[in-house]
Amino acid sequence: MLIDSFGREHRDLRVSLTDRCQLRCTYCMPEEGLQWAKDVLSADETARVVRVAVREGIREVRLTGGEPLLRRDLLDVVAQIDVPDLSLTTNGMGLARLARDLRSAGLQRVNVSVDTLRPDRFRTLTRRDGLAAVLDGVTAAKEAGLLPVKVNTVLMRGVNDDEVLDLVAWARAEDVELRFIEHMPLGPDGAWSREDIVTADEVLAVLRSAYEVTPVGQRESAPAELWRLDGHGPAVGVIASVTQPFCGDCDRLRLTADGHLRACLFSRDEDDLRPLLRSDASDDELAAKLHAVVASKGAGHGIGLPGFVPPPRTMSEIGG
Ligand code: SAM
Ligand code: SF4
């Protein structure tokens, strides 16, 4: 098992398949100027890392990016992964076309990012058009059985923070689990300030203004705290990554598209697996590297502590 020096057992691997994206969400990517990774792992290399990680105790794999649906060999990657829980996070563009094939290849469920239901705001937030395609993608994912469909929303003060109840009403009508994620300092320079985070507490206050809000179960290692509204319908999640960090329960590891293993979203260190993957190193040697990275994991992300410095990579490069 992949256990770190604080006794946390690692069971969840986030795998970024590309750092590229056709959108440019303001909290994630700069409008231009990002250098794309030059040497991403092949489908076979990615599948090998996952296989070894599963052998060592990983039970949940989430494919992400950048935009994972842009990978031409995505179905091949999905088909090669054998893990109890295989999911994918997408911006939803192109999902309508791919949902059925992804399900057939073995994908179990998707998380789709929807920050707004208004086309003009979608354009402001992502610097591109495409809301209709995203919403079609949500419908297609449900029809294809990629269940439960979860929807991620990042609220930005003065941009979409007045849409909490509209998004909740839409999610209830669509029967999807909506999760509000606090804005984290992982985007382009200057895009984040602590004062501008729409906090989990603020979101809960808005929910309580319109619904009777009751907790659903225990959070355990899952980042989202789940709430039931008026006693029925899909749960609504609130992910307080910044204001109430859940690092003490963290069970996640990350693999970047260019083959670097990271113990935390906010790590400033990462280990390049490509030299091992491209030599005649054995699976045991690869496993030893996974254990070493887990062993090096710090106690927490430290956002808010004096001396905190965000990593030099954006969320799209690390894999959200
Ligand atoms: N392109 C896909 C998507 O947008 O769902 C997958 C990759 S994206 C980096 C994964 C998730 O990270 C998305 O839900 C996105 O909203 C979230 N994200 C990106 N930058 C973020 C930030 N600075 N703070 C919080 N969440 C962020
Ligand atoms: Fe692309 Fe996802 Fe980042 Fe938006 S959040 S720019 S969709 S990778």
Short mmCIF file of C-alpha atoms and ligand atoms in Angstrom, two decimals:
data_model
loop_
_atom_site.label_atom_id
_atom_site.label_comp_id
_atom_site.label_asym_id
_atom_site.label_seq_id
_atom_site.Cartn_x
_atom_site.Cartn_y
_atom_site.Cartn_z
CA MET A 1 0.00 0.00 0.00
CA LEU A 2 1.08 3.57 -0.68
CA ILE A 3 1.21 5.00 2.85
CA ASP A 4 2.91 8.31 3.60
CA SER A 5 4.78 9.39 6.70
CA PHE A 6 1.54 10.73 8.22
CA GLY A 7 -0.20 7.35 7.83
CA ARG A 8 -2.39 8.43 4.92
CA GLU A 9 -3.12 5.55 2.57
CA HIS A 10 -3.16 6.64 -1.09
CA ARG A 11 -5.97 5.12 -3.12
CA ASP A 12 -6.77 7.82 -5.71
CA LEU A 13 -4.65 8.66 -8.77
CA ARG A 14 -5.43 11.67 -10.97
CA VAL A 15 -3.98 11.19 -14.43
CA SER A 16 -3.58 14.16 -16.75
CA LEU A 17 -3.71 13.04 -20.37
CA THR A 18 -2.84 16.38 -21.93
CA ASP A 19 -2.08 19.94 -20.86
CA ARG A 20 -3.93 21.28 -23.91
CA CYS A 21 -7.43 22.67 -23.93
CA GLN A 22 -9.76 24.36 -26.39
CA LEU A 23 -11.09 26.68 -23.63
CA ARG A 24 -9.16 29.28 -21.65
CA CYS A 25 -10.95 29.50 -18.29
CA THR A 26 -9.66 32.63 -16.61
CA TYR A 27 -8.98 30.85 -13.29
CA CYS A 28 -7.01 28.09 -14.99
CA MET A 29 -5.08 29.25 -18.04
CA PRO A 30 -3.67 32.49 -19.39
CA GLU A 31 -5.20 33.72 -22.64
CA GLU A 32 -1.99 32.91 -24.47
CA GLY A 33 1.66 32.19 -23.86
CA LEU A 34 1.49 28.76 -22.20
CA GLN A 35 4.17 26.42 -23.48
CA TRP A 36 2.60 23.02 -24.28
CA ALA A 37 4.32 19.94 -22.91
CA LYS A 38 6.59 18.54 -25.60
CA ASP A 39 6.87 14.95 -24.56
CA VAL A 40 3.68 13.50 -23.13
CA LEU A 41 3.36 9.88 -22.08
CA SER A 42 1.98 7.48 -24.67
CA ALA A 43 -1.21 5.55 -23.97
CA ASP A 44 0.87 2.46 -23.17
CA GLU A 45 3.21 4.35 -20.81
CA THR A 46 0.26 5.91 -19.00
CA ALA A 47 -1.46 2.55 -18.71
CA ARG A 48 1.71 0.99 -17.31
CA VAL A 49 2.03 3.59 -14.56
CA VAL A 50 -1.63 3.07 -13.69
CA ARG A 51 -1.22 -0.71 -13.65
CA VAL A 52 1.71 -0.49 -11.24
CA ALA A 53 -0.12 2.06 -9.09
CA VAL A 54 -3.16 -0.23 -8.89
CA ARG A 55 -0.86 -3.10 -7.90
CA GLU A 56 0.38 -0.88 -5.06
CA GLY A 57 -3.09 0.01 -3.76
CA ILE A 58 -4.68 2.66 -5.99
CA ARG A 59 -8.42 1.97 -6.28
CA GLU A 60 -9.71 5.06 -8.05
CA VAL A 61 -8.38 6.67 -11.23
CA ARG A 62 -9.62 9.97 -12.60
CA LEU A 63 -8.55 11.00 -16.10
CA THR A 64 -8.16 14.73 -16.50
CA GLY A 65 -6.08 17.46 -18.10
CA GLY A 66 -6.08 20.03 -19.76
CA GLU A 67 -9.00 18.63 -21.66
CA PRO A 68 -8.78 14.83 -21.74
CA LEU A 69 -11.32 14.48 -24.56
CA LEU A 70 -8.74 16.09 -26.87
CA ARG A 71 -6.54 12.98 -26.63
CA ARG A 72 -6.96 11.10 -29.91
CA ASP A 73 -6.10 7.78 -28.28
CA LEU A 74 -8.41 8.36 -25.29
CA LEU A 75 -10.49 5.23 -25.89
CA ASP A 76 -7.29 3.17 -26.01
CA VAL A 77 -6.15 4.65 -22.67
CA VAL A 78 -9.55 3.99 -21.08
CA ALA A 79 -9.69 0.44 -22.39
CA GLN A 80 -6.28 -0.35 -20.90
CA ILE A 81 -7.14 0.76 -17.37
CA ASP A 82 -8.53 -1.81 -15.00
CA VAL A 83 -9.47 -0.26 -11.66
CA PRO A 84 -12.58 -0.47 -9.45
CA ASP A 85 -13.49 3.20 -10.06
CA LEU A 86 -12.57 4.89 -13.36
CA SER A 87 -13.84 8.41 -14.01
CA LEU A 88 -12.96 11.43 -16.14
CA THR A 89 -13.18 15.18 -15.63
CA THR A 90 -14.06 17.19 -18.74
CA ASN A 91 -15.21 20.62 -19.80
CA GLY A 92 -17.95 18.76 -21.69
CA MET A 93 -17.08 20.04 -25.17
CA GLY A 94 -17.18 16.98 -27.43
CA LEU A 95 -18.70 14.79 -24.74
CA ALA A 96 -21.95 14.41 -26.68
CA ARG A 97 -20.00 12.73 -29.48
CA LEU A 98 -17.82 10.54 -27.26
CA ALA A 99 -19.97 9.56 -24.28
CA ARG A 100 -21.27 6.27 -25.63
CA ASP A 101 -17.84 5.06 -26.85
CA LEU A 102 -16.25 6.02 -23.54
CA ARG A 103 -18.83 3.96 -21.69
CA SER A 104 -18.22 1.00 -24.00
CA ALA A 105 -14.45 1.31 -23.48
CA GLY A 106 -14.94 0.96 -19.73
CA LEU A 107 -15.27 4.48 -18.35
CA GLN A 108 -17.71 4.46 -15.43
CA ARG A 109 -18.58 8.09 -14.79
CA VAL A 110 -17.78 11.71 -15.61
CA ASN A 111 -17.44 15.04 -13.88
CA VAL A 112 -18.36 17.95 -16.15
CA SER A 113 -17.36 21.53 -15.41
CA VAL A 114 -20.22 24.03 -15.70
CA ASP A 115 -19.55 27.45 -14.18
CA THR A 116 -22.49 29.29 -15.68
CA LEU A 117 -25.75 28.70 -17.53
CA ARG A 118 -25.51 31.97 -19.44
CA PRO A 119 -23.85 31.92 -22.88
CA ASP A 120 -22.42 35.44 -22.55
CA ARG A 121 -20.83 34.59 -19.20
CA PHE A 122 -19.52 31.33 -20.56
CA ARG A 123 -17.70 33.42 -23.18
CA THR A 124 -16.29 35.73 -20.50
CA LEU A 125 -15.20 32.87 -18.26
CA THR A 126 -13.75 30.56 -20.89
CA ARG A 127 -12.86 33.13 -23.56
CA ARG A 128 -14.64 30.85 -26.06
CA ASP A 129 -18.19 29.93 -27.13
CA GLY A 130 -19.64 26.55 -26.35
CA LEU A 131 -22.16 26.42 -23.51
CA ALA A 132 -24.75 24.57 -25.64
CA ALA A 133 -22.20 21.85 -26.45
CA VAL A 134 -21.35 21.47 -22.75
CA LEU A 135 -24.99 21.10 -21.75
CA ASP A 136 -25.54 18.58 -24.57
CA GLY A 137 -22.55 16.72 -23.18
CA VAL A 138 -24.18 16.45 -19.75
CA THR A 139 -27.33 15.01 -21.34
CA ALA A 140 -25.33 12.56 -23.46
CA ALA A 141 -23.31 11.39 -20.46
CA LYS A 142 -26.52 10.56 -18.59
CA GLU A 143 -27.97 8.76 -21.60
CA ALA A 144 -24.74 6.76 -22.03
CA GLY A 145 -24.88 5.63 -18.39
CA LEU A 146 -21.74 7.50 -17.24
CA LEU A 147 -23.33 7.74 -13.81
CA PRO A 148 -23.47 9.44 -11.47
CA VAL A 149 -22.76 12.56 -13.53
CA LYS A 150 -21.20 15.18 -11.28
CA VAL A 151 -20.87 18.84 -12.20
CA ASN A 152 -18.04 21.07 -10.96
CA THR A 153 -18.53 24.80 -10.52
CA VAL A 154 -15.91 27.37 -9.56
CA LEU A 155 -17.54 30.59 -8.37
CA MET A 156 -15.82 33.89 -9.12
CA ARG A 157 -16.85 36.96 -7.20
CA GLY A 158 -18.62 39.46 -9.42
CA VAL A 159 -18.61 37.04 -12.35
CA ASN A 160 -20.93 34.08 -11.63
CA ASP A 161 -21.48 34.15 -7.85
CA ASP A 162 -25.10 35.21 -8.39
CA GLU A 163 -25.86 31.91 -10.14
CA VAL A 164 -25.72 29.57 -7.14
CA LEU A 165 -29.47 29.01 -6.98
CA ASP A 166 -29.92 28.89 -10.76
CA LEU A 167 -27.20 26.24 -11.01
CA VAL A 168 -28.75 24.29 -8.14
CA ALA A 169 -32.21 24.39 -9.75
CA TRP A 170 -30.73 23.22 -13.05
CA ALA A 171 -28.78 20.40 -11.36
CA ARG A 172 -31.91 19.22 -9.55
CA ALA A 173 -33.90 19.26 -12.79
CA GLU A 174 -31.11 17.33 -14.55
CA ASP A 175 -30.64 15.01 -11.55
CA VAL A 176 -26.86 15.60 -11.40
CA GLU A 177 -24.68 16.19 -8.34
CA LEU A 178 -23.43 19.78 -8.35
CA ARG A 179 -20.21 20.58 -6.47
CA PHE A 180 -19.03 24.09 -5.75
CA ILE A 181 -15.21 24.25 -5.61
CA GLU A 182 -13.40 27.12 -3.95
CA HIS A 183 -11.10 29.02 -6.28
CA MET A 184 -7.50 27.89 -5.67
CA PRO A 185 -4.24 29.73 -6.40
CA LEU A 186 -3.33 27.63 -9.43
CA GLY A 187 -4.17 29.78 -12.41
CA PRO A 188 -2.36 32.50 -14.28
CA ASP A 189 -0.46 35.12 -12.29
CA GLY A 190 -2.76 37.64 -10.66
CA ALA A 191 -5.97 35.63 -11.20
CA TRP A 192 -6.37 34.67 -7.53
CA SER A 193 -6.74 36.61 -4.34
CA ARG A 194 -7.83 35.20 -1.02
CA GLU A 195 -10.33 38.03 -0.46
CA ASP A 196 -12.13 37.14 -3.69
CA ILE A 197 -12.76 33.47 -2.93
CA VAL A 198 -16.46 32.72 -2.75
CA THR A 199 -16.15 30.53 0.32
CA ALA A 200 -17.94 27.29 1.15
CA ASP A 201 -19.64 29.11 4.04
CA GLU A 202 -21.00 31.74 1.70
CA VAL A 203 -22.34 29.08 -0.67
CA LEU A 204 -24.01 27.27 2.23
CA ALA A 205 -25.63 30.50 3.40
CA VAL A 206 -27.14 31.01 -0.05
CA LEU A 207 -28.37 27.40 -0.12
CA ARG A 208 -29.92 27.84 3.34
CA SER A 209 -31.73 30.97 2.15
CA ALA A 210 -33.75 28.85 -0.28
CA TYR A 211 -33.75 25.28 1.01
CA GLU A 212 -33.72 23.22 4.16
CA VAL A 213 -30.12 21.97 4.08
CA THR A 214 -29.12 18.72 5.81
CA PRO A 215 -25.77 16.90 5.73
CA VAL A 216 -25.39 13.67 3.78
CA GLY A 217 -23.11 11.09 5.45
CA GLN A 218 -19.49 11.58 6.46
CA ARG A 219 -16.95 13.19 4.12
CA GLU A 220 -14.06 10.78 4.90
CA SER A 221 -11.32 11.20 2.24
CA ALA A 222 -13.65 12.76 -0.37
CA PRO A 223 -13.06 16.48 -0.80
CA ALA A 224 -16.76 17.37 -1.14
CA GLU A 225 -18.97 17.87 1.85
CA LEU A 226 -22.42 16.77 0.67
CA TRP A 227 -25.76 18.36 1.49
CA ARG A 228 -29.38 17.36 0.75
CA LEU A 229 -31.82 20.11 -0.13
CA ASP A 230 -35.42 19.94 1.16
CA GLY A 231 -34.87 16.25 1.90
CA HIS A 232 -34.83 15.04 -1.71
CA GLY A 233 -33.06 15.26 -5.06
CA PRO A 234 -29.36 14.93 -5.85
CA ALA A 235 -26.86 16.00 -3.21
CA VAL A 236 -25.03 19.32 -3.55
CA GLY A 237 -21.33 19.28 -2.70
CA VAL A 238 -19.19 22.07 -1.34
CA ILE A 239 -15.42 21.70 -1.66
CA ALA A 240 -13.68 24.06 0.76
CA SER A 241 -10.18 23.41 -0.54
CA VAL A 242 -8.83 26.73 0.71
CA THR A 243 -10.88 27.77 3.74
CA GLN A 244 -11.27 24.31 5.33
CA PRO A 245 -8.48 22.19 3.85
CA PHE A 246 -8.94 18.43 3.94
CA CYS A 247 -5.24 17.61 3.61
CA GLY A 248 -5.34 15.44 6.75
CA ASP A 249 -7.53 12.94 4.85
CA CYS A 250 -5.87 13.30 1.46
CA ASP A 251 -5.45 10.03 -0.44
CA ARG A 252 -4.53 11.48 -3.85
CA LEU A 253 -1.51 11.28 -6.12
CA ARG A 254 -1.14 12.99 -9.48
CA LEU A 255 0.52 12.08 -12.76
CA THR A 256 1.07 14.94 -15.20
CA ALA A 257 0.71 14.47 -18.95
CA ASP A 258 4.50 14.69 -19.30
CA GLY A 259 5.03 11.87 -16.85
CA HIS A 260 5.76 13.66 -13.57
CA LEU A 261 4.41 12.21 -10.37
CA ARG A 262 3.19 14.74 -7.81
CA ALA A 263 2.14 14.10 -4.22
CA CYS A 264 -0.02 17.26 -4.01
CA LEU A 265 -1.65 19.79 -6.33
CA PHE A 266 0.49 22.40 -4.63
CA SER A 267 3.79 20.48 -4.58
CA ARG A 268 6.76 22.38 -5.81
CA ASP A 269 8.59 19.08 -6.33
CA GLU A 270 7.70 16.38 -8.77
CA ASP A 271 9.41 13.24 -10.06
CA ASP A 272 9.89 12.55 -13.75
CA LEU A 273 8.95 8.91 -14.43
CA ARG A 274 9.97 9.02 -18.10
CA PRO A 275 13.59 7.96 -17.57
CA LEU A 276 12.34 4.83 -15.81
CA LEU A 277 9.55 4.20 -18.31
CA ARG A 278 11.95 4.56 -21.22
CA SER A 279 14.72 2.39 -19.83
CA ASP A 280 14.55 -1.29 -19.06
CA ALA A 281 13.47 -0.55 -15.47
CA SER A 282 11.14 -3.15 -13.98
CA ASP A 283 7.65 -2.59 -12.58
CA ASP A 284 9.18 -3.05 -9.12
CA GLU A 285 11.53 -0.12 -9.74
CA LEU A 286 8.58 1.97 -10.90
CA ALA A 287 6.66 0.96 -7.78
CA ALA A 288 9.62 1.98 -5.62
CA LYS A 289 9.47 5.45 -7.20
CA LEU A 290 5.75 5.72 -6.40
CA HIS A 291 6.47 4.82 -2.78
CA ALA A 292 9.30 7.38 -2.61
CA VAL A 293 7.04 10.17 -3.88
CA VAL A 294 4.30 9.22 -1.41
CA ALA A 295 6.88 9.12 1.40
CA SER A 296 7.97 12.67 0.53
CA LYS A 297 4.43 14.11 0.80
CA GLY A 298 4.03 17.08 3.10
CA ALA A 299 1.33 17.47 5.74
CA GLY A 300 -0.75 19.99 3.79
CA HIS A 301 -0.88 22.57 1.02
CA GLY A 302 -0.11 25.47 3.32
CA ILE A 303 -2.18 28.07 1.42
CA GLY A 304 -2.46 30.98 3.81
CA LEU A 305 0.68 30.12 5.76
CA PRO A 306 3.48 32.66 5.67
CA GLY A 307 5.90 31.74 2.92
CA PHE A 308 3.32 29.86 0.81
CA VAL A 309 4.36 29.94 -2.83
CA PRO A 310 2.05 28.42 -5.44
CA PRO A 311 3.55 25.85 -7.81
CA PRO A 312 5.01 27.15 -11.06
CA ARG A 313 2.52 25.06 -13.08
CA THR A 314 -1.12 25.97 -13.79
CA MET A 315 -4.04 23.64 -13.03
CA SER A 316 -4.23 22.71 -16.72
CA GLU A 317 -0.61 21.56 -16.63
CA ILE A 318 -0.85 19.62 -13.36
CA GLY A 319 -4.23 18.01 -13.97
CA GLY A 320 -7.18 19.13 -11.89
N1 SAM B 1 -10.71 20.51 -18.69
C1 SAM B 1 -11.40 19.70 -17.75
C2 SAM B 1 -12.43 20.50 -16.98
O1 SAM B 1 -12.42 21.72 -17.08
O2 SAM B 1 -13.22 19.88 -16.27
C3 SAM B 1 -10.50 18.97 -16.79
C4 SAM B 1 -9.34 19.72 -16.24
S1 SAM B 1 -9.74 21.09 -15.18
C5 SAM B 1 -8.15 21.67 -14.74
C6 SAM B 1 -10.36 20.22 -13.74
C7 SAM B 1 -11.15 21.06 -12.78
O3 SAM B 1 -10.29 21.99 -12.20
C8 SAM B 1 -12.29 21.83 -13.41
O4 SAM B 1 -13.49 21.53 -12.73
C9 SAM B 1 -11.92 23.27 -13.17
O5 SAM B 1 -13.04 24.08 -12.93
C10 SAM B 1 -11.02 23.17 -11.95
N2 SAM B 1 -10.10 24.28 -11.80
C11 SAM B 1 -9.22 24.78 -12.70
N3 SAM B 1 -8.51 25.80 -12.17
C12 SAM B 1 -8.95 25.95 -10.91
C13 SAM B 1 -8.62 26.83 -9.83
N4 SAM B 1 -7.68 27.76 -9.96
N5 SAM B 1 -9.28 26.69 -8.65
C14 SAM B 1 -10.25 25.74 -8.51
N6 SAM B 1 -10.60 24.87 -9.47
C15 SAM B 1 -9.96 24.98 -10.65
FE1 SF4 B 2 -9.53 23.96 -19.98
FE2 SF4 B 2 -10.54 22.73 -17.86
FE3 SF4 B 2 -8.65 24.61 -17.57
FE4 SF4 B 2 -11.06 25.34 -18.36
S1 SF4 B 2 -10.55 24.40 -16.38
S2 SF4 B 2 -9.09 26.01 -19.29
S3 SF4 B 2 -11.71 23.64 -19.56
S4 SF4 B 2 -8.40 22.66 -18.53
#
